[in-house]
Coordinates of C-alpha atoms in Angstrom, one line a residue:
X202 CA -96.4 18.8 21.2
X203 CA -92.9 20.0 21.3
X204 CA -91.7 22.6 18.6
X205 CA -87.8 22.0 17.7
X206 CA -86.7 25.2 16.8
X207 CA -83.2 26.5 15.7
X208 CA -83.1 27.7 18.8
X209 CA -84.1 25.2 21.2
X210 CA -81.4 22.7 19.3
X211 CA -79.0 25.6 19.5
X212 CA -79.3 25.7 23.7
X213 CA -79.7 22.3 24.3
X214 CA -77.7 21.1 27.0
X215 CA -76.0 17.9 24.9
X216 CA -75.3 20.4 21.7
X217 CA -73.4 23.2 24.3
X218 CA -71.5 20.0 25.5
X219 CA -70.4 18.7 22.3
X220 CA -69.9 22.2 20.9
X221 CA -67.3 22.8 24.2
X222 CA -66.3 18.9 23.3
X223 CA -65.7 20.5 19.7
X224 CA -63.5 23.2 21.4
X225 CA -61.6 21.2 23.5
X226 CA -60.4 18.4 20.7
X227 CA -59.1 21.9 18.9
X228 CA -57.1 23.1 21.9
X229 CA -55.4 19.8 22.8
X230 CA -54.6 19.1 19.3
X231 CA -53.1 22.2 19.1
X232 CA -51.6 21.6 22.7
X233 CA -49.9 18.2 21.5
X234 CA -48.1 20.2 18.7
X235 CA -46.8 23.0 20.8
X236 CA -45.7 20.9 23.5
X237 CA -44.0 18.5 20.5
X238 CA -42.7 21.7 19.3
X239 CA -41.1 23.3 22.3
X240 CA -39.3 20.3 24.3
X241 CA -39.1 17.6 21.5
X242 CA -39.8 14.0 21.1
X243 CA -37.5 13.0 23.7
X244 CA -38.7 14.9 26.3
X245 CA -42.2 14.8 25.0
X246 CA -41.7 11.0 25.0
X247 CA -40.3 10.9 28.8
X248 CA -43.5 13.1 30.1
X249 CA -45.8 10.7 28.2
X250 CA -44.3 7.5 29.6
X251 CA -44.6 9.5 33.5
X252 CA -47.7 10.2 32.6
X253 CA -49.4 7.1 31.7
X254 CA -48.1 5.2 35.2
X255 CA -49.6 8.7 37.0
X256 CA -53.2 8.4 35.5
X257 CA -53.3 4.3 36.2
X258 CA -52.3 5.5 39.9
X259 CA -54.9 7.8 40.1
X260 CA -57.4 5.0 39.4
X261 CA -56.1 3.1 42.1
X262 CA -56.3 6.1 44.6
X263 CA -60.6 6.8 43.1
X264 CA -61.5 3.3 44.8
X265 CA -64.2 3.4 42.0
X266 CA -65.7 7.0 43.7
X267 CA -65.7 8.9 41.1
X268 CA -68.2 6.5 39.1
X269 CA -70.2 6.1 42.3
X270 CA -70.6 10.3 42.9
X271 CA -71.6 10.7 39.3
X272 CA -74.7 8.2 39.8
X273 CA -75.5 9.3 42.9
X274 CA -75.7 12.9 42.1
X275 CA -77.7 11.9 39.0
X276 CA -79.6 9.9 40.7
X277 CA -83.3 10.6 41.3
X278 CA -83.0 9.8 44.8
X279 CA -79.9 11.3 45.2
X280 CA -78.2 11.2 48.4
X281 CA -76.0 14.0 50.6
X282 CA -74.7 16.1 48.0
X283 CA -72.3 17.4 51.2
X284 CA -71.1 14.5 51.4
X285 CA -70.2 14.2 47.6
X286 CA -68.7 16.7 47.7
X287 CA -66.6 15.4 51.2
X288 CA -65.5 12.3 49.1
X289 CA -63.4 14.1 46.6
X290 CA -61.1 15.8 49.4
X291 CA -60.8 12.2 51.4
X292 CA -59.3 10.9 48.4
X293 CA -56.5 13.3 48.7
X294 CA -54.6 11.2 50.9
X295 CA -55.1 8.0 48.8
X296 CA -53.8 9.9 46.0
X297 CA -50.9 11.0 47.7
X298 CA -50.3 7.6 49.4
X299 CA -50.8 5.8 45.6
X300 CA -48.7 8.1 44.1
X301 CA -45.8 7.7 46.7
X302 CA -45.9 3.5 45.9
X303 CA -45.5 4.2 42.5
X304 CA -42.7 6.2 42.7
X305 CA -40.5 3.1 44.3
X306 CA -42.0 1.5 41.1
X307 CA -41.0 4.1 38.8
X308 CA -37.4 4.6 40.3
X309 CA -36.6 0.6 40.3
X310 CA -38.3 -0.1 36.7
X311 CA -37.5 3.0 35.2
X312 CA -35.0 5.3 33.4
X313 CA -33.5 8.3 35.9
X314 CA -35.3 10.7 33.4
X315 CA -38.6 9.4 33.8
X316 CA -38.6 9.1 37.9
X317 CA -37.4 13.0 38.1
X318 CA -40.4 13.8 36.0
X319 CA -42.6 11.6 37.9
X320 CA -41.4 12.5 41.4
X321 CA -42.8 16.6 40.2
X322 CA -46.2 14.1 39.4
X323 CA -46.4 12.9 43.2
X324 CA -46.5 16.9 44.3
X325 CA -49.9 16.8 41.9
X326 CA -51.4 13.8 42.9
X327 CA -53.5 14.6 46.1
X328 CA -54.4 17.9 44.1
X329 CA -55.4 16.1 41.0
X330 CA -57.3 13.2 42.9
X331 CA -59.9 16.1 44.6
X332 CA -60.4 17.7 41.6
X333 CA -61.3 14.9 39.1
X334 CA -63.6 13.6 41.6
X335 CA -65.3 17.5 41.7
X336 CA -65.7 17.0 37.9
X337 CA -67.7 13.6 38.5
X338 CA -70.0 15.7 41.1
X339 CA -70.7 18.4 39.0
X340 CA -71.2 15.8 35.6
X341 CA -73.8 13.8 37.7
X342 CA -75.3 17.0 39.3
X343 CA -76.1 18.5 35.6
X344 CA -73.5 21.0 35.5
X345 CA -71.7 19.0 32.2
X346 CA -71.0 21.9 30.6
X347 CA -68.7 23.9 33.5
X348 CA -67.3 20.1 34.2
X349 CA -66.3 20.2 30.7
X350 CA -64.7 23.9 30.6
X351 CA -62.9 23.2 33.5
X352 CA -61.1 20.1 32.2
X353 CA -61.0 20.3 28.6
X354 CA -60.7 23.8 27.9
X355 CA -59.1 25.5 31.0
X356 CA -56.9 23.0 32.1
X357 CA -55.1 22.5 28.6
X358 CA -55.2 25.9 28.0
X359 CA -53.1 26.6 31.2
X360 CA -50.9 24.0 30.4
X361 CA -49.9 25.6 27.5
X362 CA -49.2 28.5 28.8
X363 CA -47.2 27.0 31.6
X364 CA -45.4 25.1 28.9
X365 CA -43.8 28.3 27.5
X366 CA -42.7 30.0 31.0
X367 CA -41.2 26.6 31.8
X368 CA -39.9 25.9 28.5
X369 CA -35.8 25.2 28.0
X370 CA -36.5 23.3 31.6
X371 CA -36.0 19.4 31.3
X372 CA -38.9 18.7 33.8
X373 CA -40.5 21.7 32.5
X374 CA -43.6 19.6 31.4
X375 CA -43.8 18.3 34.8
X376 CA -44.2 21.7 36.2
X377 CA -46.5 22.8 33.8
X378 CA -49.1 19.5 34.9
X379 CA -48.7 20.5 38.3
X380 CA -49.8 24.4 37.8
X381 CA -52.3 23.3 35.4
X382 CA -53.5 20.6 38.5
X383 CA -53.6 23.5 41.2
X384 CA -55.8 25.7 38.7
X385 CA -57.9 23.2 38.1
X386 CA -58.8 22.5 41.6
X387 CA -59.5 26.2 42.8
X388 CA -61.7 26.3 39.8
X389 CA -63.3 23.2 40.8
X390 CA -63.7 23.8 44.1
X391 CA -65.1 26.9 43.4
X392 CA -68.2 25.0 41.2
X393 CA -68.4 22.2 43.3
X394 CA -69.2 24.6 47.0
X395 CA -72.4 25.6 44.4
X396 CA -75.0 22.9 45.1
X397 CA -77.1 22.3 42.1
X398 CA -80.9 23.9 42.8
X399 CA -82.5 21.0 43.4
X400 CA -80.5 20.2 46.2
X401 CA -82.4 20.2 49.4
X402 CA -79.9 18.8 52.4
X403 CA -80.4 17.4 55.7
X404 CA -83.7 15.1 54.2
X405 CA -81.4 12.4 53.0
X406 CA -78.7 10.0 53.7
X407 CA -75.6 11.8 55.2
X408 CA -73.4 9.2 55.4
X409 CA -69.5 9.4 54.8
X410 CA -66.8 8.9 52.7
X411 CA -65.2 5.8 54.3
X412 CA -69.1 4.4 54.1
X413 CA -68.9 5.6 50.8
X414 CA -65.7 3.6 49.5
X415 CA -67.4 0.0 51.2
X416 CA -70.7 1.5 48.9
X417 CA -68.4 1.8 45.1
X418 CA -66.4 -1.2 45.4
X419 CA -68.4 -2.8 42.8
X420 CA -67.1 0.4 40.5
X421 CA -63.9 0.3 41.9
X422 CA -63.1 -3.0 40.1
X423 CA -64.5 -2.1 36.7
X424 CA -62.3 1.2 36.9
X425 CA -59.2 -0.5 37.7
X426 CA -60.1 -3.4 35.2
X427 CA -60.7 -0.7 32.4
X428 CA -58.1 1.8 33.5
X429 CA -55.1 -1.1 32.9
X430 CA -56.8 -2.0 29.5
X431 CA -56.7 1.7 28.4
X432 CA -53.4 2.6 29.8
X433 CA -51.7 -0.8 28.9
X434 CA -50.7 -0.1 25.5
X435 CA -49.0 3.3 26.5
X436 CA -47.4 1.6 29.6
X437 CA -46.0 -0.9 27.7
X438 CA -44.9 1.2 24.6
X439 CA -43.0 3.2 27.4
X440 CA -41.1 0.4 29.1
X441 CA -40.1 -1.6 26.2
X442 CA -39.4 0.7 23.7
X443 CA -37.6 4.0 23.3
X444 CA -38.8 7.3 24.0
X445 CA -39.1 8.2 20.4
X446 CA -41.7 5.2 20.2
X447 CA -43.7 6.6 22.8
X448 CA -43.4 9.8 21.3
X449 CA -45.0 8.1 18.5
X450 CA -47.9 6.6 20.0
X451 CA -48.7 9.5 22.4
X452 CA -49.2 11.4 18.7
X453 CA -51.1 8.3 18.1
X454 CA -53.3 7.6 20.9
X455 CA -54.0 11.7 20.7
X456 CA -55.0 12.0 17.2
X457 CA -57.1 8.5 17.6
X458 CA -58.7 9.7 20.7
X459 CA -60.5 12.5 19.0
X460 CA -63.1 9.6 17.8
X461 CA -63.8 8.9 21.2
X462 CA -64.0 12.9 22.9
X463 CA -67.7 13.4 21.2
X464 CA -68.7 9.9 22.4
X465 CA -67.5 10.9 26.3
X466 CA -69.9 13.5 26.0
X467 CA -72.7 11.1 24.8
X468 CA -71.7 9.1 27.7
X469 CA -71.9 11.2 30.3
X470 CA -75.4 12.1 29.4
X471 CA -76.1 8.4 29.0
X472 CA -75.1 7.6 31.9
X473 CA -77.2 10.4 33.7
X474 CA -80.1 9.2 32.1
X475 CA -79.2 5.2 32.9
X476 CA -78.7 6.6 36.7
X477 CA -82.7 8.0 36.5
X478 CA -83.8 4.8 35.3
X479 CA -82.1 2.5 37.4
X480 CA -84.7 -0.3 38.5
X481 CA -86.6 -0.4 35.6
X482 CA -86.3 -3.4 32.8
X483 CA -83.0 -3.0 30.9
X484 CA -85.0 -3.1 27.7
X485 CA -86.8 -0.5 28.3
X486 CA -83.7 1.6 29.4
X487 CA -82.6 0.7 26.0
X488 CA -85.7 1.8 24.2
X489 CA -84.7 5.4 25.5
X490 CA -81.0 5.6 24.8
X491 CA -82.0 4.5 21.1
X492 CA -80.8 8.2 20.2
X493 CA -77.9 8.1 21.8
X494 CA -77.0 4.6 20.3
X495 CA -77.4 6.0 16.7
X496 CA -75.6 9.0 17.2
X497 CA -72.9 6.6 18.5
X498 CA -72.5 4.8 15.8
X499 CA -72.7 8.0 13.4
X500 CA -70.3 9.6 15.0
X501 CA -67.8 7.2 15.2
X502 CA -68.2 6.3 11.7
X503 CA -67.9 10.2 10.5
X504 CA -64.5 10.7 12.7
X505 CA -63.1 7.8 10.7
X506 CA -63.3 8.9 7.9
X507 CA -61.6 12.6 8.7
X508 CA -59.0 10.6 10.9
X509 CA -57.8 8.1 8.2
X510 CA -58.0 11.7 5.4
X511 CA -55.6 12.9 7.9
X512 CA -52.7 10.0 7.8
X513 CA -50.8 11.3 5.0
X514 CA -49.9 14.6 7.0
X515 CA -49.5 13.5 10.6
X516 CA -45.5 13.9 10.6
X517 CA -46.2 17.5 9.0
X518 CA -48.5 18.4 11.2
X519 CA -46.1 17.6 14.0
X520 CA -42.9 18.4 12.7
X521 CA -41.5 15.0 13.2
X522 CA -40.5 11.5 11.5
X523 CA -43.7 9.9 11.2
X524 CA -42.4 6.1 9.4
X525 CA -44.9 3.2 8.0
X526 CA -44.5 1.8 10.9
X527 CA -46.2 4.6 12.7
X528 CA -48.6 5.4 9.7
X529 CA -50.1 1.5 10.1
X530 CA -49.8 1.5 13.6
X531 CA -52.1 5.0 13.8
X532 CA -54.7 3.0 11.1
X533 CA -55.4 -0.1 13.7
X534 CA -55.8 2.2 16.4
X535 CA -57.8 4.8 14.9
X536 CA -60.2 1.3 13.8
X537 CA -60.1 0.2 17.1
X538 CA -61.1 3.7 18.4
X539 CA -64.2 3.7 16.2
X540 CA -65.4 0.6 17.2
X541 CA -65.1 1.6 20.7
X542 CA -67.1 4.8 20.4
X543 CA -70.2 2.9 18.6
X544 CA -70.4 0.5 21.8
X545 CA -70.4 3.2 23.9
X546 CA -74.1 3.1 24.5
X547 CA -73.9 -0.7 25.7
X548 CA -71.3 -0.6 27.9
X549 CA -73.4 2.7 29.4
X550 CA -76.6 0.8 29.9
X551 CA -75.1 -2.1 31.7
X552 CA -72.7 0.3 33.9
X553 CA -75.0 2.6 35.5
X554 CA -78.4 -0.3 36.0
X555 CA -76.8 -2.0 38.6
X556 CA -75.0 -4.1 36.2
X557 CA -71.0 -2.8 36.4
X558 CA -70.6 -6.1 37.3
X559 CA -70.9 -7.8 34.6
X560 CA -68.2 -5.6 32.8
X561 CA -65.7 -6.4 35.8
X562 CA -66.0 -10.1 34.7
X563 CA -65.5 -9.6 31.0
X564 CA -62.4 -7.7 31.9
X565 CA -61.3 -10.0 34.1
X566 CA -61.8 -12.7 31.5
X567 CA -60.1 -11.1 29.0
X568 CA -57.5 -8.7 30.2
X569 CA -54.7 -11.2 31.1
X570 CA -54.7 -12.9 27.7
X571 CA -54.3 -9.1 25.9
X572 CA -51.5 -8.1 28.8
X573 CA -50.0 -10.9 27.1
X574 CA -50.4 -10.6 24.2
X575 CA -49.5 -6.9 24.3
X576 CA -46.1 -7.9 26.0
X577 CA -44.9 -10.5 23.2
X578 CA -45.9 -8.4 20.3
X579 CA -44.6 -5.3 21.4
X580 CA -41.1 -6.7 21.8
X581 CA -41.4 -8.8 18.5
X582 CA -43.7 -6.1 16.6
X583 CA -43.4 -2.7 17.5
X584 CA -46.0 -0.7 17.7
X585 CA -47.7 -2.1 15.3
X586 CA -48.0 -4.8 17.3
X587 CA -49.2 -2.6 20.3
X588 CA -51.4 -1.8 17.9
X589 CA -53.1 -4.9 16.4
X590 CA -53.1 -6.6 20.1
X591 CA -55.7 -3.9 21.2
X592 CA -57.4 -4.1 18.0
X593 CA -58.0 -7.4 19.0
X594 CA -59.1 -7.0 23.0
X595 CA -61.6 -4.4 21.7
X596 CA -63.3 -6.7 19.3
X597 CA -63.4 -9.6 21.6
X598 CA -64.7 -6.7 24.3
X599 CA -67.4 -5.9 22.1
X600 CA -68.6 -9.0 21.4
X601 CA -68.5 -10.4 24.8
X602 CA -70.5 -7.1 25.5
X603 CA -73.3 -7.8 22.9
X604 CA -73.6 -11.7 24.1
X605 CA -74.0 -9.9 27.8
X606 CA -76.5 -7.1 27.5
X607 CA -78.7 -9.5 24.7
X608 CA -79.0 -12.0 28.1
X609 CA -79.7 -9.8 30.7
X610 CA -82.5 -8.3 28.2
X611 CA -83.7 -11.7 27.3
X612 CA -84.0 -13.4 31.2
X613 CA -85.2 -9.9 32.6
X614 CA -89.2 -9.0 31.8
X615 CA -90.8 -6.1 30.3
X616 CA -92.6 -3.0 32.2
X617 CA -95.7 -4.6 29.9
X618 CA -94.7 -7.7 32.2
X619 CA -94.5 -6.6 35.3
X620 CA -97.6 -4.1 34.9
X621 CA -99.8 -7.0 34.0
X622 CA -98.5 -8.9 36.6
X623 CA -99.2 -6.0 39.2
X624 CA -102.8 -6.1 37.6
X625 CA -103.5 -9.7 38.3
X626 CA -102.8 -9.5 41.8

């Protein structure tokens, strides 16, 4: 029988993630407010809009890798760990070449200000590309915590302090990104040359990276499928309406997204743990991420609450004009936040069985109806409209979830099944 102690709960691996998680929605909190504070909406609002095209580049450039190394260095039978590690400095050149294309984009679609901040973005690109996909080896190899530290604590923190030596410069936030990038990956790279202890290589599948990207392609569509969905609303707050907006909605999407920091913690454990069971009945996969599912939901509910205390002294906070507009605007999306974290577990379970596929075709079902959507009501609506289109996709997302995972669960048998069927013959 296992004792739980104060300090067993107090070392557990998931409780030292969530209490860096804790540290790191603290420092980019207080990172949003400086940077507000030292280059202004305007400028703030330019980076933003640079910044959201840059990270649904760097999807393109992952061809679903990063996904792929976190199973299979979670995985049980886990393959080359060399040659995880190989993958994440092969994708430098896709980040660079991805990065390059959207730069002809950027120039042609928009203002002069925002394609001199993202031309500083192309220098970080094949920097930023190897080190995210480190932090996906060293989450699926068990190292969460210094995958964590690296990217939520370190990485803002050195931001920040770019921020000031750069400060009074007009692409002085652009800098700062690509310092902050170049840290990042010596830390990483550091970690990553570590293999975990369990690691025993040249018994398993070598491989390479090229066989690699033919291996993830079924990830590769789910991540660029999800990536638009998450980084529409930002994309298209930044191309139809004014910087200010944008300013607006990054304070927005910022403040909302500490409902969904805990839950990527949860996740990432989730998914280790899907990754382990892979092959076994989904309901029984279920059964164990019960926990995790509850916890969810909690969670969720709890940050909701604090988030929707908070609306009254956003603009204070921030030091800017924060109108109704804004205020209902930041209530749908912290909603639609909330109800995102609590189906966190779902989407985890169907992810990392084998069943990522099933995702893809939910988001290819309903992503070009909320593109729309999103497009007409930001242009008649505002952000509010932004606001109450995504509302929208995620409840539909969610319940097409639900209806998914209930079938799979229904036409798939039981281990009680299958072991009495291994008996009778």
């Amino acid at each position: 029988m296992v004792i739980i102690t104060p300090k067993r709960v107090a070392t557990s691996p998931i409780v030292v993630s969530l209490l860096v998680r804790g540290m790191a929605i603290a420092l980019k909190s207080v990172q949003l407010i400086v940077l507000m504070r030292l280059y202004g909406s305007e400028l703030y609002g330019v980076f933003s809009i640079a910044l959201g095209v840059f990270g649904l580049t760097m999807v393109f450039a992952q061809f679903g890798l990063d996904h792929f190394v976190q199973r299979e260095a979670a995985s049980s039978d886990r393959k080359s760990y060399a040659n995880l590690v190989r993958i994440g400095w092969f994708l430098a050149l896709p980040g660079l070449a991805a990065a390059l294309i959207a730069q002809s984009f950027v120039w042609h679609f928009y203002s002069r200000d925002v394609a001199l901040v993202f031309t500083v973005l192309v220098v970080a690109a094949p920097i930023y590309a190897i080190s995210w996909n480190h932090i996906f080896v060293l989450r699926g190899s068990g190292r969460v915590q210094f995958s964590l530290f690296l990217f939520e604590i370190v990485n803002p923190l050195v931001l920040i302090l770019a921020a000031f030596l750069f400060r009074g410069e007009a692409l002085g936030l652009a800098f700062s990104f690509l310092f902050a990038s170049v840290i990042t990956l010596i830390l990483t790279t550091i970690y990553v040359s570590k293999p975990p202890t369990d690691v025993i290589e040249g018994t398993g599948w070598i491989g390479s990276p090229t066989k690699s990207v033919v291996e993830a392609r079924s990830f590769y569509a789910t991540s660029v499928l999800q990536a638009v969905q998450s980084l529409a609303d930002g994309l298209v707050v930044g191309f139809f309406l004014r910087p200010f907006d944008a300013a607006l909605y990054a304070i927005i999407t910022r403040m909302s997204g500490l409902v969904l920091m805990p839950i990527a913690i949860l996740s990432i454990y989730m998914k280790n743990l899907v990754a382990r069971l892979r092959g076994q009945p989904l309901i029984e996969i279920w059964r164990q991420m019960r926990t995790f599912a509850f916890t969810s939901v909690s969670v969720s509910a709890t940050l909701w609450i604090i988030l929707i205390a908070l609306l009254p002294f956003i603009g204070t906070i921030f030091d800017t004009k924060f109108p109704s507009e804004a205020k209902w605007t930041y209530l749908v999306v912290v909603t639609t936040r909330a109800l995102q974290g609590s189906a966190t577990s779902l989407n985890s379970a169907l992810l990392m069985s084998g069943r990522e596929r099933f995702i893809t075709r939910i988001h290819m079902v309903l992503l070009p109806p909320y593109l729309y959507l999103l497009c007409v009501f930001a242009k008649s609506h505002g952000l509010l409209g932004v606001g109450l289109s995504l509302l929208g996709y995620a409840g539909a997302n969610i319940a097409a979830t639900i209806c998914v995972f209930m079938a799979n669960v229904k036409n798939q048998p039981t281990s009680e099944l299958l072991q009495k069927a291994d008996n009778l013959k």
